[in-house]
XYZ file of C-alpha atoms in Angstrom:
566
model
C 124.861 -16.209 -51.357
C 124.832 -19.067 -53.433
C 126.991 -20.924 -51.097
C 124.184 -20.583 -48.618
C 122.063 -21.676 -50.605
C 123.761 -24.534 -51.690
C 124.285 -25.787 -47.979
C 120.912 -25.552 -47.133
C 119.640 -27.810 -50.092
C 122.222 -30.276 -49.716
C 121.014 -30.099 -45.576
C 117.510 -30.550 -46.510
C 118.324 -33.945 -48.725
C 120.266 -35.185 -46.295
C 117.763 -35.161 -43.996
C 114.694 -36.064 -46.016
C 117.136 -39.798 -47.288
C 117.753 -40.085 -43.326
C 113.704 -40.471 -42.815
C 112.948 -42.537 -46.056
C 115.943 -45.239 -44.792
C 113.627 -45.146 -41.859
C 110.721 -45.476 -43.185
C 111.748 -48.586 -45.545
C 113.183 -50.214 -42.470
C 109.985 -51.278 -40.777
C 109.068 -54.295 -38.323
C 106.671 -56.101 -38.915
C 103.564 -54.809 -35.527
C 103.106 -57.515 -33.200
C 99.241 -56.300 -33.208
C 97.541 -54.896 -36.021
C 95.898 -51.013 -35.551
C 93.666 -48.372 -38.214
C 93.708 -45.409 -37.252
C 92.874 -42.305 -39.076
C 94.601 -39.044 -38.121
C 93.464 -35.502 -39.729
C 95.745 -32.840 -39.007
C 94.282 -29.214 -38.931
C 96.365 -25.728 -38.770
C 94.772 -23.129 -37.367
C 93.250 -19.781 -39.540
C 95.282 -17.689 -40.137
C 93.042 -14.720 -41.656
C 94.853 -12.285 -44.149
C 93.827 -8.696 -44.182
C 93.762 -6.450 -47.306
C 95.851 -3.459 -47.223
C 93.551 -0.251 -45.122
C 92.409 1.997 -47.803
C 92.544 5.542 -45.323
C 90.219 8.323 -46.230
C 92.457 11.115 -46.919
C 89.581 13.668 -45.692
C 89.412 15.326 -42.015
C 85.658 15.533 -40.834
C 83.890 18.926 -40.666
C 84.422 19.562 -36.729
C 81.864 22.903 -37.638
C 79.181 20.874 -38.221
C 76.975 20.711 -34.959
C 73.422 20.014 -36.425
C 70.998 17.813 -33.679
C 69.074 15.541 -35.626
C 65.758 14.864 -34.120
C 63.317 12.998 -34.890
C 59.994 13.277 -35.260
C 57.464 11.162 -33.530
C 53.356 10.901 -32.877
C 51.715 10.522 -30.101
C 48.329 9.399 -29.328
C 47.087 9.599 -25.286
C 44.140 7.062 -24.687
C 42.137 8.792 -21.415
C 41.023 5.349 -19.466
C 40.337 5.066 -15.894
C 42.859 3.665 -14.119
C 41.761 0.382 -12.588
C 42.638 -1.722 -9.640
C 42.373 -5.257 -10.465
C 43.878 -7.083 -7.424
C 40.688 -7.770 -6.099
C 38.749 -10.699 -7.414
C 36.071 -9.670 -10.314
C 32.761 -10.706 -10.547
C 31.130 -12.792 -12.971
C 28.876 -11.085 -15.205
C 25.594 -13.122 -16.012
C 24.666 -12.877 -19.538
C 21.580 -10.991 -20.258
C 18.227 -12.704 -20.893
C 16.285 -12.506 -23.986
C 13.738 -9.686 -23.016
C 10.650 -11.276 -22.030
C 7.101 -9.928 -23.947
C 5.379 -7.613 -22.253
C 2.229 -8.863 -20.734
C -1.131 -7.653 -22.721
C -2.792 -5.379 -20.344
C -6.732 -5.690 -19.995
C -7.987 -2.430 -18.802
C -11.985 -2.685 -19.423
C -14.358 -5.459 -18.183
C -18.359 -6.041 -17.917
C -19.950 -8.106 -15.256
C -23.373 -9.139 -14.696
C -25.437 -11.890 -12.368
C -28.528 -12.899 -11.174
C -29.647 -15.213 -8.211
C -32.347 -15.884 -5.467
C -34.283 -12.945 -3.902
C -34.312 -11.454 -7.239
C -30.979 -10.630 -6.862
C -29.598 -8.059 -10.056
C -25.762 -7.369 -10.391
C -24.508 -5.374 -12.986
C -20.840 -3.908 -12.923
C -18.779 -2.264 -15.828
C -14.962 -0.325 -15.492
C -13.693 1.204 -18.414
C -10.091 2.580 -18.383
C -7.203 4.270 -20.712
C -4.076 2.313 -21.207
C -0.886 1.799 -20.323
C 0.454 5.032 -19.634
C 3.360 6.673 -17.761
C 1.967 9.915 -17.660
C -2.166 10.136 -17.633
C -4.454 7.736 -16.200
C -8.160 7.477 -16.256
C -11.386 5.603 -15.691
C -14.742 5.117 -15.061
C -16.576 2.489 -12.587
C -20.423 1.922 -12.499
C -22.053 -0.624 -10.308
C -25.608 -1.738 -9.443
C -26.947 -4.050 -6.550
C -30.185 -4.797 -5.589
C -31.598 -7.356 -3.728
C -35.673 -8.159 -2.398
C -36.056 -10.431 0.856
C -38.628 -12.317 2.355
C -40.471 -9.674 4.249
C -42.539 -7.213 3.421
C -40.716 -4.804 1.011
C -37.604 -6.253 2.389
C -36.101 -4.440 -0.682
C -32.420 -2.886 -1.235
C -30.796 -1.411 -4.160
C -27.199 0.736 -4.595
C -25.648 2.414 -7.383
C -22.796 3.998 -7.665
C -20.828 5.869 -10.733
C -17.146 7.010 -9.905
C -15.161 8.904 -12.878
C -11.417 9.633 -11.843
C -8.088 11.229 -13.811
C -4.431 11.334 -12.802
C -1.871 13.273 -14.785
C 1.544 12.448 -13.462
C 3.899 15.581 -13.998
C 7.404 16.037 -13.786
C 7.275 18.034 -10.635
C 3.976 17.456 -9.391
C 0.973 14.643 -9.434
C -2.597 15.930 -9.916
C -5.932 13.371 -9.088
C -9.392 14.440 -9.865
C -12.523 12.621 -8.756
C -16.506 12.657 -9.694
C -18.201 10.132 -7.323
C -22.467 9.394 -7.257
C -23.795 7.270 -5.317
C -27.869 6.281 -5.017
C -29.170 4.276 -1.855
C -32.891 3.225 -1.654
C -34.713 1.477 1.200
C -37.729 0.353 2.747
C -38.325 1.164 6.675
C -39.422 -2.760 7.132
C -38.878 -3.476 10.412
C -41.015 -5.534 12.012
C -41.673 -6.490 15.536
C -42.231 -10.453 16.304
C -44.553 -9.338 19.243
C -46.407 -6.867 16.805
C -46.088 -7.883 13.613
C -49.115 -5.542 12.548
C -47.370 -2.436 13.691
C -45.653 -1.254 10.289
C -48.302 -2.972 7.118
C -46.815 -0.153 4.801
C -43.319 0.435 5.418
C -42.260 3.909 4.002
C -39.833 4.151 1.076
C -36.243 6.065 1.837
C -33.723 6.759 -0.975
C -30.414 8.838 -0.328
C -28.691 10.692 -2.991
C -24.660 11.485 -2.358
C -22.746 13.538 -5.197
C -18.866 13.935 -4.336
C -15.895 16.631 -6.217
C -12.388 15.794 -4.964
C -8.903 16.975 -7.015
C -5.458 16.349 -5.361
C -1.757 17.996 -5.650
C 0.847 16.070 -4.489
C 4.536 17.044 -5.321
C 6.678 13.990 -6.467
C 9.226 12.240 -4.328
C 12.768 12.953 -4.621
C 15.805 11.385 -2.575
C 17.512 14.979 -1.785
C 17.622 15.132 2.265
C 16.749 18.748 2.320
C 13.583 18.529 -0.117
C 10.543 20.112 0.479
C 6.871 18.087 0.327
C 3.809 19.048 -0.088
C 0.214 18.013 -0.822
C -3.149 19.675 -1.243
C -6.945 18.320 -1.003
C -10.283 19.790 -1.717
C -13.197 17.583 -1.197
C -16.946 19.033 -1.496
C -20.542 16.598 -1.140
C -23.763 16.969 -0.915
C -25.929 14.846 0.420
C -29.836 14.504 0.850
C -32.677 11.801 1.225
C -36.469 11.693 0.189
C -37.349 13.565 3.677
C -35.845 17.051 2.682
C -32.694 16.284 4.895
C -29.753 18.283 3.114
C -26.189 18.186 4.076
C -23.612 20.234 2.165
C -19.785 19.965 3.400
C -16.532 21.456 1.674
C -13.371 19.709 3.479
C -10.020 21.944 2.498
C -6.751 19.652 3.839
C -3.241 20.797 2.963
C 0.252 19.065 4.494
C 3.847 20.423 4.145
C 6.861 18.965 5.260
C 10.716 19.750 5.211
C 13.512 17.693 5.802
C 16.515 18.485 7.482
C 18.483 15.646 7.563
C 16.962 13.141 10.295
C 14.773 15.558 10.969
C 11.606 16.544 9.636
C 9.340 19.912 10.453
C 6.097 19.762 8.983
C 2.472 21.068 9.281
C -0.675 19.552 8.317
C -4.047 21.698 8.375
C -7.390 21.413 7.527
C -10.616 23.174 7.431
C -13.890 21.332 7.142
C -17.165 23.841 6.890
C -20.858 22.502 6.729
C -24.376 22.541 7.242
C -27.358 20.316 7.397
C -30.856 21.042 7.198
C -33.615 19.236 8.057
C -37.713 20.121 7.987
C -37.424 21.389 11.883
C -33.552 21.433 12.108
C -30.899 23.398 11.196
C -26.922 23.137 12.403
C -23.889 25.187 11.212
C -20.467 22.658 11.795
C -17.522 23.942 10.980
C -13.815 22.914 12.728
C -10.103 23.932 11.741
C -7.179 22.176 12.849
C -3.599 22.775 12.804
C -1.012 20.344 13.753
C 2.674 21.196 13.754
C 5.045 18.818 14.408
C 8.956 17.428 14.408
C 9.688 14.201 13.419
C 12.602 12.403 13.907
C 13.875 9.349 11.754
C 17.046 7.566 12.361
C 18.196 4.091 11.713
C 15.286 1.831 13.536
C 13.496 4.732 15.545
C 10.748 7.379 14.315
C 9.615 9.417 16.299
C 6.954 12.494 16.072
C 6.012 14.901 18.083
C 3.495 17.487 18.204
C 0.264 19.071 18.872
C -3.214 18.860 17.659
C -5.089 22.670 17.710
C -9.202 22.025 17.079
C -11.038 24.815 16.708
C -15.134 24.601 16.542
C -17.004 27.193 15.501
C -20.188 27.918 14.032
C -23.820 26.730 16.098
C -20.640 26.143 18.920
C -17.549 27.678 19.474
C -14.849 25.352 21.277
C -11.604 25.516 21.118
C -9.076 22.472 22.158
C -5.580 21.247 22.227
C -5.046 17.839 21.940
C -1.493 15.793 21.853
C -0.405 14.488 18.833
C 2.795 11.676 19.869
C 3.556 8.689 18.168
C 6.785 6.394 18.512
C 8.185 3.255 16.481
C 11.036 1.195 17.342
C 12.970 -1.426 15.199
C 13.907 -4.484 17.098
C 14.742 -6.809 14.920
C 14.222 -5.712 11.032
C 11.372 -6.585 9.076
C 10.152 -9.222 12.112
C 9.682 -7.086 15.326
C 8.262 -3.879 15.790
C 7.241 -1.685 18.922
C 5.007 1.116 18.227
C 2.861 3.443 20.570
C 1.155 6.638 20.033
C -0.860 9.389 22.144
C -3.630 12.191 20.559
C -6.960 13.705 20.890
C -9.442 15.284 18.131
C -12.929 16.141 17.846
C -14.888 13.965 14.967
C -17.511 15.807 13.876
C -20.456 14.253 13.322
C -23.111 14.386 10.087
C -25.738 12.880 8.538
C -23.873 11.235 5.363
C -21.704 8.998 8.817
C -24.384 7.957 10.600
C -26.376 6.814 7.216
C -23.211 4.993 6.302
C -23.539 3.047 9.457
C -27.186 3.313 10.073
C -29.648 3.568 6.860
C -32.758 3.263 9.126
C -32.454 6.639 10.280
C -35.213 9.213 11.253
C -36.184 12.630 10.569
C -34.314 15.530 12.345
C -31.588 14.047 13.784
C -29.234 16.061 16.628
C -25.999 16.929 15.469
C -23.389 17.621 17.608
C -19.787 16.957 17.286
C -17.540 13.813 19.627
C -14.593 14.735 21.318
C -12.202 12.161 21.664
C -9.856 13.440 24.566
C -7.604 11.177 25.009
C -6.506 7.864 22.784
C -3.786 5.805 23.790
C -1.971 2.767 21.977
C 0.076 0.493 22.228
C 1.652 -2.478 20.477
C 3.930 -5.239 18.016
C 3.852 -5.454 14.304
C 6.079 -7.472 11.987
C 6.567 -10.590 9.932
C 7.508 -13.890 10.486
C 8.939 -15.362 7.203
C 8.043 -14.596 3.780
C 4.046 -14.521 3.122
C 3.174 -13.996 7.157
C 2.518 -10.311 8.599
C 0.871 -9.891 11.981
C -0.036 -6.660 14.110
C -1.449 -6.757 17.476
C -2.221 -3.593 19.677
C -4.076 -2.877 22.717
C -6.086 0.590 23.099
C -7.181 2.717 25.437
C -10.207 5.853 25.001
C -11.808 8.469 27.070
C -14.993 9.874 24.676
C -17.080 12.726 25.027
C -20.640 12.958 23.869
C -20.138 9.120 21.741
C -23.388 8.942 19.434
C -25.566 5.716 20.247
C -28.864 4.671 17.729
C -32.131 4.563 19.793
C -35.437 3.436 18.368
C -37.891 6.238 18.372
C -41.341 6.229 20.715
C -43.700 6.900 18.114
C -41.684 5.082 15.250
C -40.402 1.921 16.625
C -38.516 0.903 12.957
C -36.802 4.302 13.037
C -33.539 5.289 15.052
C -33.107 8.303 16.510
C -29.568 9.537 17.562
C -28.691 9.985 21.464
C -25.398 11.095 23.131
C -24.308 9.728 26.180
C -23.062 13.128 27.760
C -20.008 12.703 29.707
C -16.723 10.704 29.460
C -17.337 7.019 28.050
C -14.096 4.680 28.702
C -13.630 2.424 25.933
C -10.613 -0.259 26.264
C -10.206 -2.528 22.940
C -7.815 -5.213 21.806
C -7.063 -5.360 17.791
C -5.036 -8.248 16.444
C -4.271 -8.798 12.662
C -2.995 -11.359 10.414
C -2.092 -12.264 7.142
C -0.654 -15.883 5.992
C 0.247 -16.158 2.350
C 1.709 -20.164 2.193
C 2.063 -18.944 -2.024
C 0.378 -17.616 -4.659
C -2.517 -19.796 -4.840
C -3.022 -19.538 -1.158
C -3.821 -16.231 0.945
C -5.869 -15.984 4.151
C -6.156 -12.771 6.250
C -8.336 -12.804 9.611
C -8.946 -9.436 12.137
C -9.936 -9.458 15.597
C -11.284 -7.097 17.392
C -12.687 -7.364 21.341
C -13.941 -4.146 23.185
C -15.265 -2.973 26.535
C -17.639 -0.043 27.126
C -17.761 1.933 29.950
C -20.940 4.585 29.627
C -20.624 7.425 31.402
C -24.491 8.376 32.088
C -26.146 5.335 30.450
C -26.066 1.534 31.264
C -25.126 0.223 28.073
C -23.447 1.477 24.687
C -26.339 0.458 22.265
C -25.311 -1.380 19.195
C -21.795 -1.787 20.268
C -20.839 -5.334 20.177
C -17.692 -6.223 22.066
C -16.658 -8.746 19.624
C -15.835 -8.666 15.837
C -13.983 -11.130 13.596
C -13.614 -11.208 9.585
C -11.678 -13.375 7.839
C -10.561 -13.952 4.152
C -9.850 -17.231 2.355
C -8.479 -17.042 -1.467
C -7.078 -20.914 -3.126
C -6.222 -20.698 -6.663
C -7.326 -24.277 -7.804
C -4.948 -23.774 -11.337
C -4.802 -20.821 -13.406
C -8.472 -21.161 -14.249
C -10.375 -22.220 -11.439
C -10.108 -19.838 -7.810
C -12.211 -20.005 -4.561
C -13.107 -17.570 -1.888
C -14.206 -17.892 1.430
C -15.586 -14.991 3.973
C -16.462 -15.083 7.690
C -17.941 -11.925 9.553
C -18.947 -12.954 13.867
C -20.451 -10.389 15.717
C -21.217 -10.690 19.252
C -24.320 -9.801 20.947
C -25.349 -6.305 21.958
C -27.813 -4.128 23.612
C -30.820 -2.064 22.647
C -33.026 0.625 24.511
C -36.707 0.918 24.139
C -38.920 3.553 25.471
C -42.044 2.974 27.960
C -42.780 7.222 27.774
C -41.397 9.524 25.227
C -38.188 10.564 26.898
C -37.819 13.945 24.386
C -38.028 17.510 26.075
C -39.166 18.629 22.670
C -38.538 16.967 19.074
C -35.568 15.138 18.927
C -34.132 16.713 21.913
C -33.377 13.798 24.498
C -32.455 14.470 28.153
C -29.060 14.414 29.176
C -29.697 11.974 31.763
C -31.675 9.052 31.329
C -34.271 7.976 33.563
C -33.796 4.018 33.987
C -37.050 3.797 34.864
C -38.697 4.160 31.884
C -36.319 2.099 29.977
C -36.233 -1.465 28.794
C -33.162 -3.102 27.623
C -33.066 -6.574 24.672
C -30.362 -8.332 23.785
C -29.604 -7.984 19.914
C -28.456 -11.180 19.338
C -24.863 -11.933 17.712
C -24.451 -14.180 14.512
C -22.202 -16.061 12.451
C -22.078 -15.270 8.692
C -20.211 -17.141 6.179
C -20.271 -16.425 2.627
C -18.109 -18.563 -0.126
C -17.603 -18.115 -4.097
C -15.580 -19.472 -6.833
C -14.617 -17.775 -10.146
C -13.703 -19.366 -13.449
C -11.657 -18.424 -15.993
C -13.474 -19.753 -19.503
C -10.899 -17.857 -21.632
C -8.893 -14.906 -22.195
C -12.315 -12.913 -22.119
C -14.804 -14.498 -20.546
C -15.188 -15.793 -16.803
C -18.132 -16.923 -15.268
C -18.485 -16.588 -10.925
C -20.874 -17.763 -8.325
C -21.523 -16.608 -4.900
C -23.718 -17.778 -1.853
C -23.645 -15.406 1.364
C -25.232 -16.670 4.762
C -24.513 -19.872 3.701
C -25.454 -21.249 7.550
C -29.261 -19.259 6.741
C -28.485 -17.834 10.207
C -31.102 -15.383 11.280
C -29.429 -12.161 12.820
C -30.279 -8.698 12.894
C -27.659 -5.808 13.373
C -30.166 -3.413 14.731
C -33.830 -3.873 16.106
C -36.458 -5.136 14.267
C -34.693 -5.280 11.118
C -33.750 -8.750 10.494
C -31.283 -9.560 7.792
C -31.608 -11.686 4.577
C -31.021 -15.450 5.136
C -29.263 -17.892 2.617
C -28.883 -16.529 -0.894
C -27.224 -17.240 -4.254
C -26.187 -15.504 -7.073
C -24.043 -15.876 -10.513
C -23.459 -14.661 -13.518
C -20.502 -14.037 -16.458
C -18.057 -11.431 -17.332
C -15.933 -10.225 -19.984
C -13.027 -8.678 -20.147
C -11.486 -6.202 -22.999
């Protein structure tokens, strides 16, 4: 062993003297080079001894741990978003509400001792109840003798809007009194004291009407009771109660409905007396689809009372869509009886005479026809072309004895009546508005030669420019073309106010009742929030006209005055 180890040193000496002779031998480098060389071993990592567990696991031990978590479930809808969303505008400041003015005075004076005085007084705002009051006077004195008119009128109304239903109640008066100053150019000493006529008209009306609702199956309803009486300064009294009731169900583009009413009166004069009562039914089906509504049904009129009639009439009417909002065709086809009264013909006529005839009009047959639509923003039109066959039309006559008095005729049989009715309505913005109607009709009398009173032209127009927010002018134009008048030779009456049913031309004489031109034009300014002051001239051309014989109406005439608002 130490031999071994012997060799080996004296091996390892030998070799190390070998390499230093080397190394001291050296030649000198032909070429000079550094170079820097770092020798690295690689790791060698040493690992402790193991330290084993000298323990066997538990192999009985089969526990589950689990863990305990918490859950919370957010319900959201579950949303689509591969379409592109829309921009949502950001909300405006809310703007102030405007200050409501619900009560205003007016009053104004002029030429011919013209008198206005007007006053409404109302609740506020409210979503539920509404109410008012309206009282207006008008009088006026012309240029003849007791050429004198005056009107008043007070109207107190409610409305109480329910949940279910709406409910209107209204309490009308009205006061009209007159002079009879007619006056004949030819004779102008006929009438030297005209007498004095003043007409007295109290109204009761209260409404139901059930509230809208979108459900297709809903049922609607309304009810109307309307009562007057009516009377002038020559013991004429007129008392009418008017019962109206409607009901409709809807059955998806379908509706069935029924709409009756009962109107029962009398009127009494000093040698007159006439019963007038009529009830009418008129069931019906109405179809509505997209562009087309259609009804159809029938109208049952039955008279009784002085007369006993009783009539079925058609009741059709028709509208098409053609193009929306611009172009509509519309027709329709009925009958009814209009029964006539004293408180109508006043309305039309206040120059009206003692114990007058009453009897009731039957219209037959009515049939129209024609467009409606618009034609932009601010313009709305409606044309329409009619056709009538009357029964028993009322005309005005001028009494024999009374010449400034009008008597009421019928012409028996079946008048033809063909019309033409255009409308229109041009709003360029809101400071400019004009609406104009036309209407141009031909008579056909069935016993007599002419349809007294019955011009066969009509226009009136409208003109409203707002100037700025303070300053606004009106405009109004009413043409009437000419018409005809009767006047007795002999006393054509079988017995007081009883005319024949056929005329006898040869004691009649007709005159032309001249047509006219009347155009009336204001202006209203705004001083502040509360006061305004107007101004208003009417028959501003002074064009002399009358509307019925003898009675000529008041020329050129001007009137202002203030108001005031709270």
């Amino acid at each position: 062993m130490r031999l071994d180890k012997t060799l080996y040193s004296a091996l390892c000496l030998l070799v190390a003297g070998n390499f230093a002779a080397k190394a001291q031998d050296v030649k000198p480098p032909e070429k000079t080079v550094s170079e820097e060389i770092e020798v690295v071993r690689p790791y060698k990592p040493v690992l402790a001894e193991a330290v084993k567990l000298r323990r066997s696991p538990d192999l009985n031990n089969v526990a589950t741990y689990k863990a305990k978590f918490n859950y919370v479930i957010t319900d959201r809808k579950l949303e689509l978003n591969s379409d592109i969303q829309k921009l949502q505008a950001q909300r405006l400041a809310d703007e102030k509400a405007a200050q409501l003015v619900n009560n205003y005075v007016k009053g104004g004076i002029g030429s011919l001792s013209t008198i206005l005085a007007e006053a409404y007084v109302g609740t506020d705002k409210d979503q539920a109840l509404q109410a008012g009051a309206f009282f207006r006077h008008f009088s006026q004195e012309g240029k003849l003798n007791k050429q004198n008119d005056n009107e008043q009128q007070l109207s107190v109304f409610g409305r109480s809007i329910g949940e279910k239903v709406t409910l209107n109640g209204r309490i009308n008066y009205q006061r009209h009194g007159l002079f009879f100053y007619g006056i004949d150019g030819l004779n102008p000493t006929l009438n030297p004291d005209p007498a004095r006529q003043v007409f007295n008209f109290f109204e009761l009306e209260g409404e139901v009407i059930n509230k809208y609702t979108p459900d297709e199956n809903a049922l609607s309803y309304a009810a109307k009771v309307n009562a007057y009486t009516f009377s002038d300064k020559f013991d004429a009294r007129e008392q009418t109660v008017t019962l109206t009731g409607y009901m409709n169900k809807r059955i998806s583009s379908f509706n069935l409905g029924l709409a009756a009413a009962a109107e029962l009166g009398k009127t009494k004069d000093l040698n007159t007396s006439f019963s007038n009562n009529l009830l009418r039914l008129n069931p019906y089906i109405k179809l509505q689809a997209s562009g087309v509504k259609i009804t159809a049904g029938v109208n049952m009129v039955q008279e009784f009372g002085d007369k006993s009639k009783t009539r079925i009439f058609p009741a059709v009417t028709a509208d098409f869509t053609l193009i929306p909002e611009f172009l509509q065709v519309f027709g329709e086809v009925k009958g009814d009886v209009n029964r006539n009264t004293l408180k109508s013909f006043t309305d039309e006529n206040p120059f009206l005479n003692a114990n007058i005839n009453l009897q009731n009009t039957v219209e037959k047959i009515s049939i129209s026809a024609g467009i409606k639509g618009t034609g932009g923003p601010g313009f709305g039109y409606k044309a329409r072309f009619y056709s009538k066959k009357i029964t028993d039309m009322p005309l005005f006559v001028n009494n024999f004895e009374n010449f400034n008095k009008f008597d009421v005729i019928y012409d028996f049989g079946n008048m033809k009546l063909l019309g033409l009715e255009g409308e229109l309505s041009v709003q360029v913005s809101d400071a400019l508005k004009w609406t104009g109607k036309l209407n141009i009709e031909d008579y056909k009398p069935a016993v007599e030669k002419e349809s007294f009173f019955k011009p066969q032209l009509r226009v009136t127009s409208n003109l409203m420019y707002a100037y700025n927010n303070k300053l606004t002018f009106n405009a109004s134009l009413a043409v009437q073309g000419d018409s005809k008048a009767k006047i007795y030779s002999v006393n054509p009456q079988i017995q007081p106010h009883v005319y024949l049913p056929t005329p006898d031309y040869s004691q009649e004489t007709y005159v032309n009742v001249k047509g006219f031109a009347d155009l009336g034009v204001g202006a209203d300014y705004k001083i502040n929030n509360k006061f305004g002051a107007f101004i208003k001239a009417n028959n501003l051309l002074n064009t002399k006209y009358s509307r019925f014989l003898y009675y000529p109406n008041n020329g050129f005439n001007i009137f202002g005055g203030v108001s005031y608002s709270f």
